[in-house]
PDB file of C-alpha atoms in Angstrom:
ATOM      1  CA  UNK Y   1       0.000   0.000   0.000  1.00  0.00           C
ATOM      2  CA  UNK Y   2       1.761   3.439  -0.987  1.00  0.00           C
ATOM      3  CA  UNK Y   3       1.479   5.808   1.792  1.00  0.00           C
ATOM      4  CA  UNK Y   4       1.691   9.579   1.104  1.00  0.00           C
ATOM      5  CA  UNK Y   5       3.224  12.407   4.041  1.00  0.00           C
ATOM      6  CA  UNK Y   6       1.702  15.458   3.604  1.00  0.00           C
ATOM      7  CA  UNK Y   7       3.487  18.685   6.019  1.00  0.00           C
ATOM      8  CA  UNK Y   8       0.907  20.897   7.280  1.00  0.00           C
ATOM      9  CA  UNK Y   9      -0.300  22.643   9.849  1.00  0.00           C
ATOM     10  CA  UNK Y  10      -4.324  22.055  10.711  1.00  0.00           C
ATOM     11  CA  UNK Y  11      -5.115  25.651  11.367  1.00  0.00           C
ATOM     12  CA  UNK Y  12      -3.309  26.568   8.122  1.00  0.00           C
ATOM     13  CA  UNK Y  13      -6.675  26.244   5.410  1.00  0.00           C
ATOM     14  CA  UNK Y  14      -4.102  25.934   2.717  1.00  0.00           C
ATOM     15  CA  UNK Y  15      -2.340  23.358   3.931  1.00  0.00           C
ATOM     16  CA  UNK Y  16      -5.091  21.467   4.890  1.00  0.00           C
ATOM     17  CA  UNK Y  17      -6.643  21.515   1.638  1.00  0.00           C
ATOM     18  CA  UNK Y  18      -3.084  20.204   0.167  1.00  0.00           C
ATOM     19  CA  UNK Y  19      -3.636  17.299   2.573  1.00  0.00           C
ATOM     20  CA  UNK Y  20      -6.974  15.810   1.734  1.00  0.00           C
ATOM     21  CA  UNK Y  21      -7.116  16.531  -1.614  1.00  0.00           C
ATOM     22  CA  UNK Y  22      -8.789  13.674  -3.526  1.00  0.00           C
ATOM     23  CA  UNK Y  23      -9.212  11.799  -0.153  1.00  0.00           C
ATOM     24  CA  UNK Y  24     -12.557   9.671   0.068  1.00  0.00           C
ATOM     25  CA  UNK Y  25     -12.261   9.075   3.982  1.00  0.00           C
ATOM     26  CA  UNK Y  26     -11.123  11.374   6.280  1.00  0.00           C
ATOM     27  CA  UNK Y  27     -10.477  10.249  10.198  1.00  0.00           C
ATOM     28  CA  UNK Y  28      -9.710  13.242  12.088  1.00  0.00           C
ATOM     29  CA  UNK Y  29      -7.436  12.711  15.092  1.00  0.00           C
ATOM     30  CA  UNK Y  30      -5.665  16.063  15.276  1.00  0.00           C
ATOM     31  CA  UNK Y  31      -5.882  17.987  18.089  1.00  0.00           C
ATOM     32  CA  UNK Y  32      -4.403  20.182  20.987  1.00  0.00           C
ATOM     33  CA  UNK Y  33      -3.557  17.681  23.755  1.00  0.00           C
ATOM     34  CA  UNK Y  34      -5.038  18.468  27.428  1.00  0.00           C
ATOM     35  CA  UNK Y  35      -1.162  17.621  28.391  1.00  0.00           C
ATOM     36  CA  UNK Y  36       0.324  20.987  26.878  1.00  0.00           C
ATOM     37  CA  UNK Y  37      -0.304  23.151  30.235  1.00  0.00           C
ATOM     38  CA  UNK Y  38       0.819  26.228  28.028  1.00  0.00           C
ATOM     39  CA  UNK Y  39      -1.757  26.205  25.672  1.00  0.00           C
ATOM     40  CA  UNK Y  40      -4.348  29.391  26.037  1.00  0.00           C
ATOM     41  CA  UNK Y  41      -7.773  28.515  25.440  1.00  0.00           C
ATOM     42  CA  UNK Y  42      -7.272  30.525  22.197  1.00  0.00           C
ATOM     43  CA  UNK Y  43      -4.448  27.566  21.130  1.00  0.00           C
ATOM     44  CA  UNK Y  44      -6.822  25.042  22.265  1.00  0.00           C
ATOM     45  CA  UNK Y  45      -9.920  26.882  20.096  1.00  0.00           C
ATOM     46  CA  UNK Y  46      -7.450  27.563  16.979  1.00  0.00           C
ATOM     47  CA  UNK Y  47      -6.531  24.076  16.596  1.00  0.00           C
ATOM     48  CA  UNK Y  48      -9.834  21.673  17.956  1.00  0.00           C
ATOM     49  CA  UNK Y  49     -12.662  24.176  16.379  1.00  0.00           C
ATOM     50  CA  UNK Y  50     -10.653  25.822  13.700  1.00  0.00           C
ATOM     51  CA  UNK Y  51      -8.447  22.807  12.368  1.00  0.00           C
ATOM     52  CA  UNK Y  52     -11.814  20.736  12.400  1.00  0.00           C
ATOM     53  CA  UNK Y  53     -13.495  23.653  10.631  1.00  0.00           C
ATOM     54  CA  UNK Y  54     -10.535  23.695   7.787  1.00  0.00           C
ATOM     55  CA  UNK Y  55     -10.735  19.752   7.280  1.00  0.00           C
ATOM     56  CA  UNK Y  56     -14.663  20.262   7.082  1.00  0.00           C
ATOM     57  CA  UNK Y  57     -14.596  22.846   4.396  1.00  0.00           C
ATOM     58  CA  UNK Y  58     -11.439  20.991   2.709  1.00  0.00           C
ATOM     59  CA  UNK Y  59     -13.880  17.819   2.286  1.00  0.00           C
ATOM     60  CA  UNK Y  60     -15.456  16.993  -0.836  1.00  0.00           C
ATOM     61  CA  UNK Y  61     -17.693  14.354   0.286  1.00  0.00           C
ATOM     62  CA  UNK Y  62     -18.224  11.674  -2.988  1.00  0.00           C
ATOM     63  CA  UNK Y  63     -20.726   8.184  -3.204  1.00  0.00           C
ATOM     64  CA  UNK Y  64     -19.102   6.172  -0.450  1.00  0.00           C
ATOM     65  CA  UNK Y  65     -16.829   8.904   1.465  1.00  0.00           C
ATOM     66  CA  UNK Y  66     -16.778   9.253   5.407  1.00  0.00           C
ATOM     67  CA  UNK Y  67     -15.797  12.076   7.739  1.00  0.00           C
ATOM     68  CA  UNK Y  68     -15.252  10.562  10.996  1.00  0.00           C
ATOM     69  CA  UNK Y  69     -14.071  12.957  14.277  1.00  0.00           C
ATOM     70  CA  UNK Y  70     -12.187  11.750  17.076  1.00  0.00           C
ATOM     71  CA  UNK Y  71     -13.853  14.071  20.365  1.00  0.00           C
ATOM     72  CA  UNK Y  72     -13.621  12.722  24.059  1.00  0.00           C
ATOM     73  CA  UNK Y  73     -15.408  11.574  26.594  1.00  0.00           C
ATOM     74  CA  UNK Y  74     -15.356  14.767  28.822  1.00  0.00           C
ATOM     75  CA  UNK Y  75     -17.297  16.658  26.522  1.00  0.00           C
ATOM     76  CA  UNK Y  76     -20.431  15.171  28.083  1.00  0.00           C
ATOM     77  CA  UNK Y  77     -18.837  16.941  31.314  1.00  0.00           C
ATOM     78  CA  UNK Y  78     -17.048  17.061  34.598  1.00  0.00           C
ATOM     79  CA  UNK Y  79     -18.052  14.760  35.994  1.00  0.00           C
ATOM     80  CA  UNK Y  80     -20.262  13.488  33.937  1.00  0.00           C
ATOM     81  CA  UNK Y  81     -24.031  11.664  34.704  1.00  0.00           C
ATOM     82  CA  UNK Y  82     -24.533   8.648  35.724  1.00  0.00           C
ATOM     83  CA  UNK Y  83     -25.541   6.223  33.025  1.00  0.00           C
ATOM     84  CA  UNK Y  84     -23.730   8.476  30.013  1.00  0.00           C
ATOM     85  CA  UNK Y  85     -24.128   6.920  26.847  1.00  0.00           C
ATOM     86  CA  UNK Y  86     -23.544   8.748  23.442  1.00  0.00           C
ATOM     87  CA  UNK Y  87     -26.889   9.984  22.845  1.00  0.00           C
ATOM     88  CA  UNK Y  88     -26.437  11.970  26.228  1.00  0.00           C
ATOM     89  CA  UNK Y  89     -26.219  15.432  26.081  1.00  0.00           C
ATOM     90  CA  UNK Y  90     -22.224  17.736  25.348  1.00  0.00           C
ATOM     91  CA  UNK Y  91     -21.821  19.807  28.077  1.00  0.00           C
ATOM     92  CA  UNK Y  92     -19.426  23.029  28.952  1.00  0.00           C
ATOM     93  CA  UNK Y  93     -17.265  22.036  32.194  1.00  0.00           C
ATOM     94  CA  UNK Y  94     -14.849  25.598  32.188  1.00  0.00           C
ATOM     95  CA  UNK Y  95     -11.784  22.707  31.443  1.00  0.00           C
ATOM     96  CA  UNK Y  96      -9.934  24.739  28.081  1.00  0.00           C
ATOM     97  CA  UNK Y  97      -9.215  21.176  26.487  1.00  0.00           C
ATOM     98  CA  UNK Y  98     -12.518  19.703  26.789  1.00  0.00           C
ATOM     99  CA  UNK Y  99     -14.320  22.582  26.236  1.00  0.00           C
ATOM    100  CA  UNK Y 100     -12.534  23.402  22.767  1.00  0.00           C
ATOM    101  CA  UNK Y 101     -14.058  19.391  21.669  1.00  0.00           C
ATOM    102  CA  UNK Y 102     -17.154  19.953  22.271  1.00  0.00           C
ATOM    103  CA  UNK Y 103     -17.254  23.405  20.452  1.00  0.00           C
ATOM    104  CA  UNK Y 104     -14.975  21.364  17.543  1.00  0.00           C
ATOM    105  CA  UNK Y 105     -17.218  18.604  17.746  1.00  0.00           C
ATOM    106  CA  UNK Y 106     -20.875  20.792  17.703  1.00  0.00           C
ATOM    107  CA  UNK Y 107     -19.525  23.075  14.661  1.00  0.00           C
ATOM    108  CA  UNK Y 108     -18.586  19.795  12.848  1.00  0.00           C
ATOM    109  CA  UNK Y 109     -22.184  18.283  13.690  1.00  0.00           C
ATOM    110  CA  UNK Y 110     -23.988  21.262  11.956  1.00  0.00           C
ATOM    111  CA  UNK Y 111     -20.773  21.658   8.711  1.00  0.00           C
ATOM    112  CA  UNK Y 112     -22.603  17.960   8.083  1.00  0.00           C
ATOM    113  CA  UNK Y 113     -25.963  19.123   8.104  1.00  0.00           C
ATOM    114  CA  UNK Y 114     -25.082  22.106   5.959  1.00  0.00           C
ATOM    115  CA  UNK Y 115     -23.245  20.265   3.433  1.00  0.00           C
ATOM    116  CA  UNK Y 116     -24.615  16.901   3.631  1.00  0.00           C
ATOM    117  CA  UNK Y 117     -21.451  15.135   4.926  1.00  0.00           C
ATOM    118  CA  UNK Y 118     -21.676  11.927   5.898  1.00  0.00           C
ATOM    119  CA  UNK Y 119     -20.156  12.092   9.351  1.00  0.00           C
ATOM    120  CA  UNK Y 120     -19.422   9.721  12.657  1.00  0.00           C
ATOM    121  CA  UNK Y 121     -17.958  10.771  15.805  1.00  0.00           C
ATOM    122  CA  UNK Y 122     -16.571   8.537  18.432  1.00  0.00           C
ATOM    123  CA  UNK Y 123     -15.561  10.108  21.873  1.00  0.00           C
ATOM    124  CA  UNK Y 124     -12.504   8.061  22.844  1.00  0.00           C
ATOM    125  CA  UNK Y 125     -12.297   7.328  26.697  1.00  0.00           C
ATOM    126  CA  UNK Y 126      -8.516   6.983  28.180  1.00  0.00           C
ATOM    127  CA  UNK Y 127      -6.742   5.011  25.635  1.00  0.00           C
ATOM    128  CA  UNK Y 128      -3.611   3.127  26.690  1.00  0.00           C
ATOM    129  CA  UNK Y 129      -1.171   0.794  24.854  1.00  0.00           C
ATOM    130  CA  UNK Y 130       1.871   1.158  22.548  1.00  0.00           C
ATOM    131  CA  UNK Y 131       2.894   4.670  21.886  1.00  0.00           C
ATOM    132  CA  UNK Y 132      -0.046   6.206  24.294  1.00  0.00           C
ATOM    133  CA  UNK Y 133       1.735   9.225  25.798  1.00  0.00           C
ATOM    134  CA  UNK Y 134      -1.364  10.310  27.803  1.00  0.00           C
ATOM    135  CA  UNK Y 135      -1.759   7.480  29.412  1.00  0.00           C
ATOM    136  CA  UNK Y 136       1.091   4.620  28.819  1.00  0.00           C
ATOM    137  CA  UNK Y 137       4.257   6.527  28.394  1.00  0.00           C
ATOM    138  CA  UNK Y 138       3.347   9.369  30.973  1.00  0.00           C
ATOM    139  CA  UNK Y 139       2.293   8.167  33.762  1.00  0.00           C
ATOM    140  CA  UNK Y 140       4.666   5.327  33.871  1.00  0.00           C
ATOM    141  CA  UNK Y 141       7.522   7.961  33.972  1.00  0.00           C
ATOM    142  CA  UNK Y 142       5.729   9.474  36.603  1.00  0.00           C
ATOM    143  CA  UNK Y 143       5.903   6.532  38.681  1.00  0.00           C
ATOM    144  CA  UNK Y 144       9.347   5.746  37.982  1.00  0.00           C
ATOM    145  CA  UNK Y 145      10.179   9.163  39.210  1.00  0.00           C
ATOM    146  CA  UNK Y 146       8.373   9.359  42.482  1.00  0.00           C
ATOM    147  CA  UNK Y 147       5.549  11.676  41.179  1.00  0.00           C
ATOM    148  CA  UNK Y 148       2.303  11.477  42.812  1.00  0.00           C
ATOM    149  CA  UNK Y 149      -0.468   9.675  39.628  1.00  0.00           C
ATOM    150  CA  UNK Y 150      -3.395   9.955  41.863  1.00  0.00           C
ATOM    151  CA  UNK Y 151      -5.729  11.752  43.873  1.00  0.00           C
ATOM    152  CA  UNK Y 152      -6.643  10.821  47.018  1.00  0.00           C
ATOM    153  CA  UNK Y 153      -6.777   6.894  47.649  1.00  0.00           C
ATOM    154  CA  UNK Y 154      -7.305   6.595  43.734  1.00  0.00           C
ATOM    155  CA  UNK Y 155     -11.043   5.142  44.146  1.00  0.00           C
ATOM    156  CA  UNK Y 156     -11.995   7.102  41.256  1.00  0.00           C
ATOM    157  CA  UNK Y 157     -13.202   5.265  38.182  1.00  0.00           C
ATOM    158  CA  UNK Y 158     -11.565   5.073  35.030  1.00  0.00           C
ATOM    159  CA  UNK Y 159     -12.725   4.330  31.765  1.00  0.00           C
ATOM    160  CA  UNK Y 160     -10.264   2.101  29.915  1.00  0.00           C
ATOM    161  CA  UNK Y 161      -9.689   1.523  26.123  1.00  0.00           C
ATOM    162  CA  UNK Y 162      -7.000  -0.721  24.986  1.00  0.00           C
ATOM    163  CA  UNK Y 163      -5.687   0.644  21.775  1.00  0.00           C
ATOM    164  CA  UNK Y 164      -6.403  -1.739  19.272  1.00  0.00           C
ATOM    165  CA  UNK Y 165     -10.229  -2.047  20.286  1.00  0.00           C
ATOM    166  CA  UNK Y 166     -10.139   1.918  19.776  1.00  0.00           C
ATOM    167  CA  UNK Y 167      -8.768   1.101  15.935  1.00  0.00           C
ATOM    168  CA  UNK Y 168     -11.452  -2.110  15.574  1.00  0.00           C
ATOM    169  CA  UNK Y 169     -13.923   0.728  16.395  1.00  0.00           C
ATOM    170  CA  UNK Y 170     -13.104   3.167  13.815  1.00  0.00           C
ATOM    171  CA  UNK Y 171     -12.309   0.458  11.165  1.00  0.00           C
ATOM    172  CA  UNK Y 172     -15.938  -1.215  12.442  1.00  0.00           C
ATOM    173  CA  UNK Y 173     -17.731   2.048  11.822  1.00  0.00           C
ATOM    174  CA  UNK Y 174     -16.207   3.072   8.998  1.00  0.00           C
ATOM    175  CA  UNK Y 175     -17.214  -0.149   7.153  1.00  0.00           C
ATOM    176  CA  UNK Y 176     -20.792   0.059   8.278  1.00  0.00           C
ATOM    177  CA  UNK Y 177     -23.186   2.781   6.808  1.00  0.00           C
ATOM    178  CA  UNK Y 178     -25.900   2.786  10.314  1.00  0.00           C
ATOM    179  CA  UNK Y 179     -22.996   4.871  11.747  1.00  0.00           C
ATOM    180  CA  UNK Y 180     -23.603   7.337   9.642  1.00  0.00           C
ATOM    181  CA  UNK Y 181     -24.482  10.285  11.181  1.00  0.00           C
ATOM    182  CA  UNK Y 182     -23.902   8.481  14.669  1.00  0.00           C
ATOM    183  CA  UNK Y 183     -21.564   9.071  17.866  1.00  0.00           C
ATOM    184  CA  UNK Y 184     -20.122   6.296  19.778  1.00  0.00           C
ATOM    185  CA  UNK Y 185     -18.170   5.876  22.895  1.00  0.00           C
ATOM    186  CA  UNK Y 186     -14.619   4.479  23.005  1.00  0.00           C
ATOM    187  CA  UNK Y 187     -15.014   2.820  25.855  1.00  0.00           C
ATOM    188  CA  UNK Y 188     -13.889  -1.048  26.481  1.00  0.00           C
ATOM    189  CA  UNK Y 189     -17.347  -0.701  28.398  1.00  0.00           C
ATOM    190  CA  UNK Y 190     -15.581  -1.502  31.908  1.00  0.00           C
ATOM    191  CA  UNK Y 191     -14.824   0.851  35.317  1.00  0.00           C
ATOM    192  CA  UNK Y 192     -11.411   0.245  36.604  1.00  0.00           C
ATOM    193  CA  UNK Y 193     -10.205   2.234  40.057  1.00  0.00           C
ATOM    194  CA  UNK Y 194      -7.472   4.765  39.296  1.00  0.00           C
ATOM    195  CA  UNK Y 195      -5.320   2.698  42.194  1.00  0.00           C
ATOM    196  CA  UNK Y 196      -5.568  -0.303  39.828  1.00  0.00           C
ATOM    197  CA  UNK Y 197      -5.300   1.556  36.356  1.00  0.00           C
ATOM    198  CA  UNK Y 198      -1.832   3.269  37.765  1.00  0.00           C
ATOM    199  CA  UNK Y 199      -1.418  -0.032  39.933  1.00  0.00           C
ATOM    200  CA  UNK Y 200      -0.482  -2.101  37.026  1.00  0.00           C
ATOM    201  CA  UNK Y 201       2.274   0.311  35.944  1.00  0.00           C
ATOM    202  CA  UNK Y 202       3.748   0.465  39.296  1.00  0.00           C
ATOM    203  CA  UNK Y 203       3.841  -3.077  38.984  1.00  0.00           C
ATOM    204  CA  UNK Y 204       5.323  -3.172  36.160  1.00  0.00           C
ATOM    205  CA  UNK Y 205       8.303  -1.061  37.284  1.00  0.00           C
ATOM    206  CA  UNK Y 206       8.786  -1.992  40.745  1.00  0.00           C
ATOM    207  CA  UNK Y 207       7.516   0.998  42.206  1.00  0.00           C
ATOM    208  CA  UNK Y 208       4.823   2.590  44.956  1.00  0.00           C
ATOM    209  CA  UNK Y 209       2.213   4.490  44.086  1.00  0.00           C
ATOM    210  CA  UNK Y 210       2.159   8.211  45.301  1.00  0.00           C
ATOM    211  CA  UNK Y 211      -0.568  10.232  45.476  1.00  0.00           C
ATOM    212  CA  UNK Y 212      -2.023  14.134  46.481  1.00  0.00           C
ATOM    213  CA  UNK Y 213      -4.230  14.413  49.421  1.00  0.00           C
ATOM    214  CA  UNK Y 214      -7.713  14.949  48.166  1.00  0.00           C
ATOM    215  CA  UNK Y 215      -8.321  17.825  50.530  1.00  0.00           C
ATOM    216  CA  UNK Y 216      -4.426  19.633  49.456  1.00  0.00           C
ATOM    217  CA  UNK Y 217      -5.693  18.646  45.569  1.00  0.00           C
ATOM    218  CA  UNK Y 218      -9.423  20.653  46.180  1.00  0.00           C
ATOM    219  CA  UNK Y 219      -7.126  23.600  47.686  1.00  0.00           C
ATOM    220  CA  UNK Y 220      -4.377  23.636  44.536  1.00  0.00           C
ATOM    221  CA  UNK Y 221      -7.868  23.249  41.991  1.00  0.00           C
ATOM    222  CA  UNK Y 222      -9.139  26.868  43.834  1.00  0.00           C
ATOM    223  CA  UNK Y 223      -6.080  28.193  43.707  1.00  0.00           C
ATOM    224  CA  UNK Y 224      -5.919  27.557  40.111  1.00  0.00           C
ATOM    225  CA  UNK Y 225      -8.877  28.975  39.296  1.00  0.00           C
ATOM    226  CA  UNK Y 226      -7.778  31.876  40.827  1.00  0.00           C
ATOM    227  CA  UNK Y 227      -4.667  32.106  39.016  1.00  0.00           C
ATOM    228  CA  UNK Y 228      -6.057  30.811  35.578  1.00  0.00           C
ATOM    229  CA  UNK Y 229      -8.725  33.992  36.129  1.00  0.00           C
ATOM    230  CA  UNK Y 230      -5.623  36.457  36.980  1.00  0.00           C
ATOM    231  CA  UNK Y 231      -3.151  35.280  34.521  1.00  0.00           C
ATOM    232  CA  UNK Y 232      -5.214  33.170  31.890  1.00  0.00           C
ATOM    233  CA  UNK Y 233      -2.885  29.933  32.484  1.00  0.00           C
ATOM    234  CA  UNK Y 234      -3.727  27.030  34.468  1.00  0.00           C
ATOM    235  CA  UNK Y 235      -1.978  26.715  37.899  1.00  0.00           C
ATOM    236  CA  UNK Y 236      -0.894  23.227  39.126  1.00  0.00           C
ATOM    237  CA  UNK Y 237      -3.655  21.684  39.561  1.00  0.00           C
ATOM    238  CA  UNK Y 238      -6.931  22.318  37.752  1.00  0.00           C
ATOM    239  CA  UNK Y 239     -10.291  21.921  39.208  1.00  0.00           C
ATOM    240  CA  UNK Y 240     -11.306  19.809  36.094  1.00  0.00           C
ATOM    241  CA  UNK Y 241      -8.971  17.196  37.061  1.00  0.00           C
ATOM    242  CA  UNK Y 242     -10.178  16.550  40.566  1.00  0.00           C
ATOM    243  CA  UNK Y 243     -13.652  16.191  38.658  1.00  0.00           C
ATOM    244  CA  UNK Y 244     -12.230  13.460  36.322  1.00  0.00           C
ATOM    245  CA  UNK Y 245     -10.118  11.821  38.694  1.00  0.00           C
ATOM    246  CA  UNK Y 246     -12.457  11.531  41.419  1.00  0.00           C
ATOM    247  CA  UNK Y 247     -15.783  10.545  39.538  1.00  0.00           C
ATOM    248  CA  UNK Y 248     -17.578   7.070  39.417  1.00  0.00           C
ATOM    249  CA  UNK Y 249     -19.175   6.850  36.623  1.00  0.00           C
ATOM    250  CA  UNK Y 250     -18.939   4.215  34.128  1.00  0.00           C
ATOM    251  CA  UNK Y 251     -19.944   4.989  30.386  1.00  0.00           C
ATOM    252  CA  UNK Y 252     -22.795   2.930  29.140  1.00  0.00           C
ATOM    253  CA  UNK Y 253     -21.277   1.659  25.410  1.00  0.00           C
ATOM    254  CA  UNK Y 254     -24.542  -0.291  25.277  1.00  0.00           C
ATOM    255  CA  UNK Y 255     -24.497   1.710  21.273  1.00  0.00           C
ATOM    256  CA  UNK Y 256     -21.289  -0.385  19.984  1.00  0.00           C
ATOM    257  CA  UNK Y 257     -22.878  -3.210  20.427  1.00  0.00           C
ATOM    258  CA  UNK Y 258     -26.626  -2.950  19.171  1.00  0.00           C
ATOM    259  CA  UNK Y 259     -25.920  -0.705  16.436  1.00  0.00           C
ATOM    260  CA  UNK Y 260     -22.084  -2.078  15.304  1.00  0.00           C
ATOM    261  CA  UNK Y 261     -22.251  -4.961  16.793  1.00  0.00           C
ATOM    262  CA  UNK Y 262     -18.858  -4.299  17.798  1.00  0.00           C
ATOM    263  CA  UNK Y 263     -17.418  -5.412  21.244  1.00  0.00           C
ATOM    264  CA  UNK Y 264     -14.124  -5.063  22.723  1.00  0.00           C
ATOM    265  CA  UNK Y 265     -11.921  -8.341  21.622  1.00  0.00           C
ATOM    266  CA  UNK Y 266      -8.790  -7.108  23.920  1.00  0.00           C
ATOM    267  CA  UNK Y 267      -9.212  -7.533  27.675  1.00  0.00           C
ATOM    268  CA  UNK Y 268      -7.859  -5.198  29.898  1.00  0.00           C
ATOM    269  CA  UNK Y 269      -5.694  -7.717  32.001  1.00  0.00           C
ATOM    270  CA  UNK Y 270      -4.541  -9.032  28.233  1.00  0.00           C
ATOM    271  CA  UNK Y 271      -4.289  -4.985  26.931  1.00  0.00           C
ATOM    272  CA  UNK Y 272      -1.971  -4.335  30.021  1.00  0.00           C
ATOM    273  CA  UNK Y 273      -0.035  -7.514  29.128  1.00  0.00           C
ATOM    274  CA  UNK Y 274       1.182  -6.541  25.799  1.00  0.00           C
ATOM    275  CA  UNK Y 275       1.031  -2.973  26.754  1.00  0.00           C
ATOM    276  CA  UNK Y 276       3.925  -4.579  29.173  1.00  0.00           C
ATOM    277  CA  UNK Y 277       5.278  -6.766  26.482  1.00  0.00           C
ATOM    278  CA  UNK Y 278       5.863  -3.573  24.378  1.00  0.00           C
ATOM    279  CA  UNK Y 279       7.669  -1.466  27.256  1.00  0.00           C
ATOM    280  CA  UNK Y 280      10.293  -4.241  27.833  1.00  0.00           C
ATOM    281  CA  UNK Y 281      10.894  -4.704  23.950  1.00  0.00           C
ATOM    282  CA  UNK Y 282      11.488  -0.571  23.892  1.00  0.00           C
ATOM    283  CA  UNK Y 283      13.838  -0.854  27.265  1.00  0.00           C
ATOM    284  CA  UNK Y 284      11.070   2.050  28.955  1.00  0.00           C
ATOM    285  CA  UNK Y 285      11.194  -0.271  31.730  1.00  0.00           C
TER     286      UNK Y 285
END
């Protein structure tokens, strides 16, 4: 298969256009990570509204072409309902990352009504395997150094996606036409405790888990908020990550399955395995 690099920058129009041209599907992964605490909420806005706005208007839909968008999870907010599926409702939690996907993701939403594109979203949960620097690569360097991963006694629930379930997903809905003008959580459909998410990398490494004191991490968040309002950057902690980190909720991915009939084929004891298997090959552990 030949494969074709095209340079570019998302929020440059030109350059997008360059990139796509003559492109049937598009999958749109792009975006300004929640792990660049430097980015203003104008950065986050250029690149996760804008950039999805420039691949939108770039797109020349033909018979049998697909737009699919990558969002996340938090844009259905912090924390979010019980029971969230993906029909539940985006929502505006003041966090500059999540808040610039749900604006992407609602402007891209009404670019396919307005020129008939033939769109799917899917709102990735935290996705971990090879190459995941958000949550692999990171927080196992965080561990190795001592760094506190957690919040409080880590009872907070997080919603796992092994990485090659997240690609069966796309590949799955990009073969099917019901998903058409459809959202779907990347989710492996599971609730895993932050103690045993980050617990399995500490294993891995031969090291403790260390943790902020809930109460100290609610102080930093109002702190932040302060400074964030003073400033406009975030301070060390932001009160959108005591949210995530702290919530219970398991997403309901109840969709994959009746309308995809997709399922995850990777456990997560078998996703952490080769997740393992990798490090050790790459010498990160």
């Amino acid at each position: 298969t030949r494969v074709e690099f095209v340079c570019g920058n998302i929020t440059d129009a030109v350059s997008v256009e360059r990139a796509v041209h003559e492109c049937d599907i598009i999958i749109h992964t792009a975006a300004q990570q929640p792990f660049a605490p430097l980015a203003s909420r104008a950065q986050f806005h250029a690149v996760n509204v804008g950039g999805t706005e420039n691949l939108l208007r770039a797109f020349k839909p033909t018979p049998g072409s697909r737009f699919l968008l990558l969002s996340t999870i938090n844009g259905h907010g912090l924390p979010p309902p019980r029971g969230t599926n993906a029909e539940s409702a985006l929502a505006y939690s003041g966090d500059r990352y999540s808040d610039s996907k749900v604006a992407g993701e609602r402007s891209a939403w009404r670019f396919a009504r307005e020129r008939d594109i033939p769109i799917t979203v899917i709102r990735p949960a935290c996705t971990f395997g090879p190459r995941s620097y958000a949550w692999t690569i990171q927080p196992l360097e965080r561990i190795r150094r001592g760094m506190p991963v957690m919040l409080g006694t880590g009872r907070g629930t997080c919603n796992p996606i092994y990485i090659d379930n997240l690609v069966d997903l796309i590949v799955t809905s990009l073969r099917r036409d019901v998903a058409i003008d459809q959202a779907f959580i990347g989710s492996d459909g599971i609730g895993v405790e932050w103690r045993d998410f980050f617990g399995c990398y500490a294993r891995m490494c031969g090291r403790s888990l260390r943790s902020i004191p809930m109460l100290v991490a609610q102080s930093l968040a109002r702190a932040s908020t302060l400074l964030e309002r003073v400033t406009g950057r975030p301070g060390p902690v932001a009160r959108s990550s005591v949210q995530f980190y702290s919530h219970r909720v398991t997403f309901n991915v109840e969709e994959n399955s009746r309308v995809l009939g997709h399922s995850p084929s990777v456990s997560f004891a078998e996703g952490m395995r080769r997740t393992e298997q990798w490090l050790r090959a790459g010498e990160l552990i």
